[in-house]
Short mmCIF file of C-alpha atoms and ligand atoms in Angstrom, two decimals:
data_model
loop_
_atom_site.label_atom_id
_atom_site.label_comp_id
_atom_site.label_asym_id
_atom_site.label_seq_id
_atom_site.Cartn_x
_atom_site.Cartn_y
_atom_site.Cartn_z
CA MET V 24 -35.99 29.03 18.15
CA GLN V 25 -33.12 27.36 20.25
CA THR V 26 -32.46 28.50 23.83
CA THR V 27 -29.25 28.22 25.71
CA GLY V 28 -30.74 25.40 27.63
CA SER V 29 -31.39 23.33 24.63
CA PHE V 30 -27.96 23.85 23.43
CA ALA V 31 -26.61 22.60 26.58
CA LYS V 32 -28.74 19.45 26.32
CA LEU V 33 -27.72 18.98 22.64
CA ALA V 34 -23.94 19.61 23.77
CA GLU V 35 -24.43 16.60 26.15
CA GLU V 36 -25.44 14.56 23.25
CA VAL V 37 -22.65 15.68 20.97
CA LEU V 38 -20.05 14.76 23.74
CA ALA V 39 -21.60 11.35 24.30
CA ARG V 40 -21.73 10.62 20.56
CA CYS V 41 -17.96 11.55 20.37
CA ARG V 42 -17.00 9.27 23.11
CA ARG V 43 -19.23 6.49 21.59
CA LEU V 44 -17.34 6.88 18.27
CA ALA V 45 -14.02 6.56 19.99
CA LEU V 46 -14.93 2.92 20.74
CA PHE V 47 -14.68 2.04 17.06
CA SER V 48 -11.02 1.38 16.89
CA GLU V 49 -8.56 -0.91 15.23
CA ASP V 50 -6.77 -1.40 18.60
CA THR V 51 -8.37 -3.07 21.71
CA CYS V 52 -6.63 -0.44 23.95
CA GLY V 53 -7.06 3.13 22.89
CA THR V 54 -8.55 4.71 19.73
CA ARG V 55 -7.00 4.27 16.31
CA ARG V 56 -9.20 4.50 13.31
CA THR V 57 -7.27 4.92 10.07
CA PHE V 58 -8.45 5.41 6.43
CA LEU V 59 -10.90 2.68 5.29
CA SER V 60 -10.27 0.40 8.30
CA PRO V 61 -12.98 -1.95 9.35
CA PRO V 62 -13.93 0.26 12.43
CA MET V 63 -14.54 3.14 9.90
CA LYS V 64 -17.32 1.08 8.69
CA ASP V 65 -18.95 0.82 12.11
CA CYS V 66 -18.37 4.61 12.55
CA HIS V 67 -20.24 5.24 9.27
CA ARG V 68 -23.19 3.00 10.47
CA GLU V 69 -23.48 4.93 13.62
CA VAL V 70 -23.21 8.41 12.16
CA SER V 71 -25.55 7.44 9.32
CA SER V 72 -28.24 6.42 11.84
CA TRP V 73 -28.08 9.87 13.36
CA MET V 74 -28.20 11.55 9.99
CA LYS V 75 -31.03 9.49 8.76
CA ALA V 76 -33.13 10.12 11.94
CA LEU V 77 -32.89 13.77 10.98
CA GLY V 78 -34.19 13.27 7.51
CA MET V 79 -30.83 13.50 5.84
CA SER V 80 -30.06 11.43 2.71
CA VAL V 81 -26.71 9.55 3.24
CA SER V 82 -24.10 8.25 0.85
CA VAL V 83 -20.39 7.30 0.97
CA ASP V 84 -18.34 8.62 -1.81
CA ALA V 85 -15.70 6.66 -3.65
CA VAL V 86 -12.72 7.64 -1.12
CA GLY V 87 -14.95 6.87 1.81
CA ASN V 88 -16.19 10.26 2.91
CA LEU V 89 -19.53 9.99 4.60
CA ARG V 90 -21.87 12.60 3.23
CA GLY V 91 -25.30 13.52 4.74
CA LEU V 92 -27.62 16.09 2.84
CA TYR V 93 -30.08 17.96 4.69
CA PRO V 94 -32.37 19.55 1.92
CA GLY V 95 -32.90 23.28 1.54
CA ALA V 96 -36.22 25.14 1.48
CA SER V 97 -36.50 24.62 -2.38
CA LEU V 98 -35.73 21.95 -4.79
CA GLY V 99 -32.28 22.83 -6.39
CA ALA V 100 -31.22 25.17 -3.58
CA PRO V 101 -27.46 25.71 -3.29
CA ARG V 102 -25.58 23.87 -0.35
CA ILE V 103 -23.18 24.59 2.38
CA LEU V 104 -20.77 22.01 3.45
CA ILE V 105 -20.13 21.45 7.34
CA GLY V 106 -17.59 18.86 8.44
CA SER V 107 -14.40 17.60 9.62
CA HIS V 108 -12.57 14.11 9.57
CA LEU V 109 -13.44 10.73 11.02
CA ASP V 110 -10.07 9.17 10.91
CA THR V 111 -7.70 9.36 13.93
CA VAL V 112 -4.01 9.30 14.85
CA PRO V 113 -2.90 6.21 16.78
CA ASN V 114 -3.89 6.36 20.59
CA ALA V 115 -6.12 9.43 19.67
CA GLY V 116 -8.45 11.45 21.70
CA ALA V 117 -12.20 11.44 21.08
CA PHE V 118 -12.53 14.89 19.67
CA ASP V 119 -9.95 15.74 16.90
CA GLY V 120 -11.97 15.86 13.78
CA ILE V 121 -14.89 13.82 15.15
CA LEU V 122 -16.30 16.75 17.14
CA GLY V 123 -16.56 18.79 13.98
CA VAL V 124 -18.57 16.00 12.29
CA VAL V 125 -20.73 15.30 15.40
CA LEU V 126 -21.31 18.99 15.94
CA ALA V 127 -22.37 19.47 12.43
CA VAL V 128 -25.11 16.83 12.81
CA GLY V 129 -26.06 18.61 16.03
CA LEU V 130 -26.61 21.71 14.18
CA VAL V 131 -28.91 20.08 11.75
CA GLU V 132 -30.88 18.69 14.85
CA SER V 133 -30.91 22.32 16.26
CA LEU V 134 -32.90 23.37 13.14
CA GLU V 135 -35.79 21.37 14.35
CA LYS V 136 -36.73 20.41 10.72
CA SER V 137 -37.08 24.00 9.50
CA LYS V 138 -35.43 24.44 6.11
CA LEU V 139 -33.03 27.19 5.12
CA PRO V 140 -32.48 28.67 1.62
CA PHE V 141 -29.44 26.38 1.14
CA ALA V 142 -29.09 22.56 1.84
CA ILE V 143 -26.50 21.56 4.52
CA GLU V 144 -24.20 18.79 3.52
CA VAL V 145 -22.52 17.32 6.53
CA ILE V 146 -19.23 15.67 5.57
CA GLY V 147 -17.16 13.21 7.64
CA PHE V 148 -13.85 13.06 5.78
CA SER V 149 -12.31 9.59 5.51
CA GLU V 150 -8.72 10.59 5.82
CA GLU V 151 -6.96 13.76 7.19
CA GLU V 152 -4.21 12.51 9.41
CA GLY V 153 -2.04 10.59 6.97
CA VAL V 154 -1.59 7.64 9.20
CA ARG V 155 -2.30 4.74 6.88
CA PHE V 156 -0.60 5.89 3.76
CA GLY V 157 1.77 8.69 4.99
CA VAL V 158 -0.13 11.14 2.90
CA PRO V 159 -2.87 13.25 4.71
CA PHE V 160 -6.14 14.78 3.38
CA ILE V 161 -7.20 11.88 0.89
CA GLY V 162 -10.70 12.69 1.66
CA SER V 163 -10.77 16.34 1.19
CA ARG V 164 -8.42 15.92 -1.94
CA ALA V 165 -11.05 13.91 -3.61
CA LEU V 166 -13.54 16.87 -3.29
CA VAL V 167 -11.12 19.20 -5.07
CA GLY V 168 -10.05 16.63 -7.93
CA ARG V 169 -6.51 15.97 -6.34
CA VAL V 170 -6.46 12.16 -6.08
CA ASP V 171 -4.22 11.04 -8.74
CA GLN V 172 -2.75 7.77 -9.92
CA GLU V 173 0.37 8.23 -7.83
CA LEU V 174 -1.65 8.51 -4.73
CA LEU V 175 -3.80 5.58 -5.73
CA ASP V 176 -0.56 3.57 -6.15
CA ARG V 177 0.71 4.32 -2.61
CA ARG V 178 0.97 1.42 -0.22
CA ASP V 179 0.35 0.94 3.47
CA GLU V 180 2.81 -1.06 5.65
CA HIS V 181 1.08 -4.18 4.61
CA GLY V 182 1.65 -3.54 0.89
CA VAL V 183 -1.97 -2.67 0.36
CA SER V 184 -2.51 0.13 -2.20
CA VAL V 185 -4.89 2.98 -1.82
CA ARG V 186 -6.84 1.71 -4.89
CA LYS V 187 -7.05 -1.79 -3.29
CA ALA V 188 -8.10 -0.27 0.19
CA ILE V 189 -10.92 1.35 -1.72
CA GLN V 190 -11.97 -1.74 -3.31
CA ASP V 191 -11.84 -3.85 0.00
CA PHE V 192 -14.14 -1.19 1.69
CA GLY V 193 -16.68 -1.98 -1.21
CA LEU V 194 -16.11 1.33 -3.14
CA ASN V 195 -15.28 1.89 -6.73
CA PRO V 196 -12.02 3.86 -7.42
CA GLU V 197 -13.34 4.63 -10.95
CA THR V 198 -15.95 6.82 -9.51
CA ILE V 199 -13.63 9.11 -7.64
CA PRO V 200 -14.25 11.92 -9.90
CA ASP V 201 -17.97 11.86 -8.87
CA ALA V 202 -16.83 12.98 -5.28
CA GLN V 203 -15.75 16.41 -6.75
CA LEU V 204 -17.67 19.42 -5.58
CA ARG V 205 -20.13 21.01 -7.95
CA ASP V 206 -20.91 24.67 -8.58
CA ASP V 207 -23.69 24.60 -6.16
CA VAL V 208 -21.48 24.97 -3.01
CA LEU V 209 -21.68 28.37 -1.25
CA GLY V 210 -19.00 27.60 1.45
CA TYR V 211 -17.33 25.21 3.73
CA LEU V 212 -17.43 25.58 7.59
CA GLU V 213 -15.36 23.39 10.06
CA PHE V 214 -15.66 23.24 13.78
CA HIS V 215 -12.60 21.80 15.48
CA ILE V 216 -10.92 21.86 18.75
CA GLU V 217 -7.93 24.26 18.81
CA GLN V 218 -5.40 21.58 19.77
CA GLY V 219 -3.24 24.07 21.53
CA PRO V 220 -3.23 26.38 24.57
CA VAL V 221 -4.03 29.90 22.95
CA LEU V 222 -7.83 30.13 23.77
CA GLU V 223 -7.38 28.61 27.19
CA ASN V 224 -4.71 31.14 28.26
CA LEU V 225 -7.00 33.86 27.00
CA ASN V 226 -10.00 32.39 28.71
CA ARG V 227 -12.03 32.41 25.58
CA PRO V 228 -14.22 29.54 24.61
CA LEU V 229 -14.17 30.18 20.80
CA GLY V 230 -11.77 31.31 18.18
CA VAL V 231 -11.98 32.29 14.45
CA VAL V 232 -9.13 30.80 12.19
CA GLU V 233 -7.64 33.48 9.96
CA ALA V 234 -5.22 31.26 8.15
CA ILE V 235 -3.83 27.65 8.27
CA VAL V 236 0.06 27.43 8.30
CA GLY V 237 1.84 25.74 5.52
CA GLN V 238 3.59 22.29 6.18
CA ASN V 239 5.84 19.88 4.57
CA ARG V 240 6.13 16.15 5.31
CA LEU V 241 9.15 14.17 4.12
CA GLU V 242 10.76 10.79 4.67
CA PHE V 243 14.52 10.60 4.99
CA THR V 244 16.47 7.22 4.59
CA PHE V 245 19.98 7.21 5.88
CA SER V 246 21.89 4.24 4.42
CA GLY V 247 25.19 3.11 5.99
CA HIS V 248 26.56 -0.44 6.72
CA ALA V 249 25.19 -2.80 9.19
CA ASN V 250 28.04 -4.58 11.07
CA HIS V 251 29.09 -6.48 14.30
CA PRO V 252 28.90 -4.18 17.21
CA GLY V 253 31.44 -6.03 19.30
CA THR V 254 34.12 -6.18 16.56
CA THR V 255 33.86 -2.93 14.60
CA PRO V 256 35.71 0.04 16.32
CA MET V 257 33.87 3.19 16.73
CA HIS V 258 35.90 5.13 14.18
CA LEU V 259 35.30 2.57 11.45
CA ARG V 260 31.50 2.48 11.70
CA HIS V 261 28.96 3.81 9.22
CA ASP V 262 25.97 3.94 11.53
CA ALA V 263 22.88 5.05 9.81
CA LEU V 264 20.87 5.56 13.11
CA ALA V 265 23.61 7.63 14.68
CA ALA V 266 23.66 9.90 11.48
CA ALA V 267 19.82 10.22 11.59
CA ALA V 268 20.02 10.89 15.45
CA GLU V 269 22.47 13.74 14.84
CA TRP V 270 20.29 15.26 12.13
CA ILE V 271 17.13 14.82 14.37
CA VAL V 272 18.85 17.02 17.10
CA THR V 273 19.81 19.46 14.27
CA VAL V 274 16.21 19.70 13.21
CA GLU V 275 15.13 20.58 16.86
CA SER V 276 17.72 23.20 17.35
CA THR V 277 17.26 24.86 13.90
CA ALA V 278 13.44 25.09 14.56
CA ARG V 279 14.21 26.60 18.03
CA GLU V 280 16.43 29.33 16.51
CA THR V 281 13.64 30.37 14.06
CA ALA V 282 10.78 32.37 15.44
CA GLU V 283 7.38 30.39 15.18
CA MET V 284 8.89 27.60 13.28
CA VAL V 285 8.03 24.00 14.37
CA ALA V 286 9.71 21.00 13.19
CA THR V 287 9.23 17.43 14.29
CA VAL V 288 10.64 14.04 13.71
CA GLY V 289 7.78 11.89 14.72
CA PHE V 290 8.69 8.43 13.30
CA VAL V 291 12.05 6.66 13.33
CA GLU V 292 12.95 3.07 12.23
CA ALA V 293 16.29 1.37 12.49
CA LYS V 294 17.05 -1.70 10.26
CA PRO V 295 17.73 -4.41 10.81
CA GLY V 296 16.75 -3.42 14.27
CA ALA V 297 18.59 -5.55 16.80
CA THR V 298 20.50 -4.94 19.97
CA ASN V 299 23.68 -6.47 18.46
CA VAL V 300 23.77 -5.11 14.98
CA ILE V 301 25.04 -1.61 13.98
CA PRO V 302 22.17 -0.12 12.12
CA GLY V 303 22.49 -0.12 8.37
CA GLU V 304 19.64 1.85 7.50
CA ALA V 305 17.39 4.37 9.27
CA ARG V 306 14.24 5.98 8.25
CA ALA V 307 13.13 9.24 9.86
CA THR V 308 10.06 11.48 9.03
CA LEU V 309 10.06 15.27 9.10
CA ASP V 310 6.97 17.61 9.71
CA ILE V 311 7.86 21.15 9.26
CA ARG V 312 5.42 24.23 9.56
CA HIS V 313 5.43 28.00 9.43
CA ALA V 314 3.05 30.72 8.48
CA SER V 315 5.57 32.13 6.01
CA ASP V 316 5.78 29.70 3.00
CA LYS V 317 9.14 31.43 1.94
CA LEU V 318 10.71 30.93 5.45
CA ARG V 319 9.54 27.38 5.74
CA GLY V 320 10.94 26.54 2.29
CA GLN V 321 14.35 28.09 3.19
CA THR V 322 14.51 26.15 6.34
CA LEU V 323 13.55 22.88 4.83
CA ASP V 324 16.38 23.44 2.22
CA ASP V 325 18.78 24.09 5.15
CA LEU V 326 17.73 20.87 6.90
CA ILE V 327 18.28 18.89 3.73
CA ARG V 328 21.75 20.32 3.23
CA ARG V 329 22.33 19.48 6.96
CA ALA V 330 21.20 15.92 6.34
CA GLN V 331 23.72 15.66 3.38
CA ALA V 332 26.58 17.08 5.49
CA ILE V 333 25.91 14.86 8.42
CA ALA V 334 25.61 11.78 6.29
CA ALA V 335 28.76 12.65 4.17
CA LYS V 336 30.83 13.21 7.40
CA ARG V 337 29.92 9.70 8.60
CA GLY V 338 30.33 7.83 5.37
CA VAL V 339 26.52 7.40 5.02
CA SER V 340 24.31 8.35 2.19
CA VAL V 341 20.91 10.02 2.52
CA GLU V 342 17.90 10.15 0.39
CA TRP V 343 14.45 11.77 0.90
CA ARG V 344 11.03 11.92 -0.70
CA THR V 345 8.27 14.58 -0.26
CA LEU V 346 4.97 13.12 1.28
CA LEU V 347 3.24 16.57 1.44
CA ALA V 348 3.99 20.15 0.39
CA GLN V 349 1.17 22.31 1.32
CA ASN V 350 1.40 26.12 1.34
CA ALA V 351 -0.37 28.41 3.98
CA VAL V 352 -4.05 28.89 3.28
CA GLU V 353 -6.05 32.05 4.12
CA MET V 354 -9.69 31.60 5.33
CA ASP V 355 -12.39 33.53 3.60
CA HIS V 356 -12.84 36.99 4.78
CA PHE V 357 -16.58 37.13 4.60
CA LEU V 358 -17.20 33.99 6.45
CA THR V 359 -14.56 34.94 9.23
CA GLY V 360 -16.36 38.12 9.72
CA GLN V 361 -19.74 36.42 9.91
CA ILE V 362 -18.14 33.79 12.49
CA GLU V 363 -16.91 36.73 14.64
CA GLN V 364 -20.47 38.15 14.64
CA ALA V 365 -21.89 34.70 15.44
CA ILE V 366 -19.48 34.08 18.42
CA ARG V 367 -20.37 37.68 19.76
CA GLY V 368 -24.08 36.55 19.39
CA SER V 369 -23.50 33.53 21.41
CA GLY V 370 -22.06 35.69 24.36
CA CYS V 371 -18.48 35.12 23.69
CA GLN V 372 -15.46 37.33 22.86
CA PRO V 373 -13.88 36.07 19.54
CA HIS V 374 -10.16 35.68 18.98
CA ARG V 375 -8.68 35.67 15.58
CA MET V 376 -5.77 33.29 15.41
CA PRO V 377 -3.75 31.19 12.84
CA SER V 378 -3.93 27.20 12.84
CA GLY V 379 -0.72 25.48 13.31
CA ALA V 380 -2.53 22.14 12.75
CA GLY V 381 -3.56 21.11 9.24
CA HIS V 382 -7.29 20.76 8.59
CA ASP V 383 -9.47 19.61 5.70
CA ALA V 384 -10.43 23.38 5.28
CA MET V 385 -7.07 24.13 3.78
CA ILE V 386 -7.86 21.66 0.99
CA VAL V 387 -11.48 22.56 0.35
CA ALA V 388 -10.50 26.22 0.26
CA GLU V 389 -8.85 25.73 -2.93
CA LYS V 390 -12.37 25.42 -4.55
CA VAL V 391 -14.86 26.80 -2.03
CA PRO V 392 -14.76 29.88 0.43
CA SER V 393 -13.86 28.11 3.64
CA ALA V 394 -13.68 29.08 7.28
CA MET V 395 -13.10 27.41 10.73
CA ILE V 396 -14.17 27.92 14.31
CA PHE V 397 -11.87 26.80 17.07
CA LEU V 398 -13.08 25.46 20.38
CA ARG V 399 -10.90 25.83 23.43
CA THR V 400 -8.97 22.81 24.21
CA PRO V 401 -8.32 22.15 28.00
CA GLY V 402 -4.62 22.02 28.60
CA GLY V 403 -3.90 22.47 25.02
CA ILE V 404 -3.58 18.67 24.85
CA SER V 405 -4.57 16.88 21.54
CA HIS V 406 -3.36 13.65 19.55
CA ASP V 407 -3.51 12.08 23.04
CA PRO V 408 -6.30 10.25 25.10
CA ALA V 409 -6.31 13.06 27.38
CA GLU V 410 -7.69 15.37 24.66
CA SER V 411 -11.10 17.01 26.05
CA VAL V 412 -13.44 19.80 25.43
CA HIS V 413 -15.71 21.71 27.99
CA LEU V 414 -19.25 20.94 27.72
CA ASP V 415 -20.17 24.43 27.89
CA ASP V 416 -17.86 25.29 25.05
CA VAL V 417 -19.56 22.93 22.95
CA ALA V 418 -23.02 24.38 23.87
CA LYS V 419 -21.43 27.87 23.01
CA ALA V 420 -20.25 26.38 19.62
CA LEU V 421 -23.74 24.99 18.76
CA ASP V 422 -25.22 28.40 19.75
CA CYS V 423 -22.61 30.19 17.39
CA GLY V 424 -23.08 27.72 14.65
CA PHE V 425 -26.96 28.18 14.80
CA GLN V 426 -26.69 32.00 14.83
CA LEU V 427 -24.07 31.62 11.86
CA LEU V 428 -26.56 29.63 9.79
CA THR V 429 -29.31 32.24 10.74
CA GLN V 430 -26.97 35.15 9.51
CA LEU V 431 -25.98 33.40 6.38
CA ALA V 432 -29.67 32.39 5.41
CA SER V 433 -30.51 36.02 5.46
CA SER V 434 -27.31 37.36 3.60
CA GLN V 435 -27.82 38.33 0.01
CA GLU V 436 -24.11 38.59 -0.27
CA PHE V 437 -23.68 35.09 0.83
CA LEU V 438 -26.56 33.65 -1.14
CA GLY V 439 -25.53 35.46 -4.39
CA ARG V 440 -22.04 33.94 -4.21
CA THR V 441 -20.97 31.64 -6.97
CA CYS V 442 -18.35 29.05 -6.27
CA ARG V 443 -15.13 28.23 -8.05
CA ALA V 444 -15.74 24.34 -7.89
C1 LIG F 529 -3.35 17.19 11.70
O1 LIG F 529 -3.78 16.68 12.84
C2 LIG F 529 -2.14 17.66 11.76
O2 LIG F 529 -0.94 16.91 11.80
O3 LIG F 529 -1.95 19.06 11.38
MN1 LIG F 530 -5.21 15.42 14.14
MN1 LIG F 531 -7.97 17.22 13.04
#
């Protein structure tokens, strides 16, 4: 039986491991580890060594998800999945996604070789952020059978397709269907930093996610006319970047006027991109999120109409394409109730909350009852090197996870569940 003291020691190891993985980066300065990049191989090697030391069998599926299986008490026992993602945003912190994978390995360690009535499959998803190909969740999409030809044909900024990236990593895209979940999966659990200020403001270490808000990601291209900036009078210009800029400010004000709506233009590119050329083309992305799918859809339609109106007024054209359209997803009621109980068992007061960030759980939930536990995020800072987590909160999360596994192992309701995969 684990004690609070041993969770504290394990928590130290979890934090040290997260920091070690942050060194596997495509950039010399800061952490950037995108889908199937060379440092992802190093990351796999490191995490695999921890898994193997615990008697787990390790494999990498055809989209590059790292999967470690800790067997159950009997042959053919069902399994639960515990995981998160191993890819990062550019200039990332050390914990977004990574903590959920490392903590899952720590939970297996906390079992001290004892076996449960279910196997535990720890998954390190290869792609959640959408950085390399502009499309997030490639890893978890493979588990639910949603990697299609269109996705495989998408190209990164160097013209490399998803299919080619898979081959270059030494994997076979033909075997992607083998990554799909089978009907022996009882549920999916994901530990993740909250990435916001709510738990910190409430002075609570752990939270239970009730639902993950829906999101759309799009790319807009404004096309005007490049021209000479010294000779072209202001009223005769068709400046694509100025049109994009006016629209970006509209995006911000529209979101501000709608309760709980968040909308972000996180990437802008002007072409040809020179000080002394009026921009002929401007690309801008849009990320829009809200708990209500209806309101999000209406606001998105409005922002598209505004882009058209702004472009028309300026003699510029605008086109857009959808990169992601993901509805809000509710977490499994039984599992969220069990998590609340486990949080209480670890001496904390649980807080139920929605997640404004997207997570692999929202994809896996299509096929398997899924739930998430949030860890308080100091300063609410994430997607930044300053991202952190308290050692004591990690110890509490391990304690909570251990209690949760113990509860589930003795729950006939849980063990009798059949999965939709
Ligand atoms: C994932 O980090 C997201 O953008 O929600
Ligand atoms: Mn993230
Ligand atoms: Mn994440």
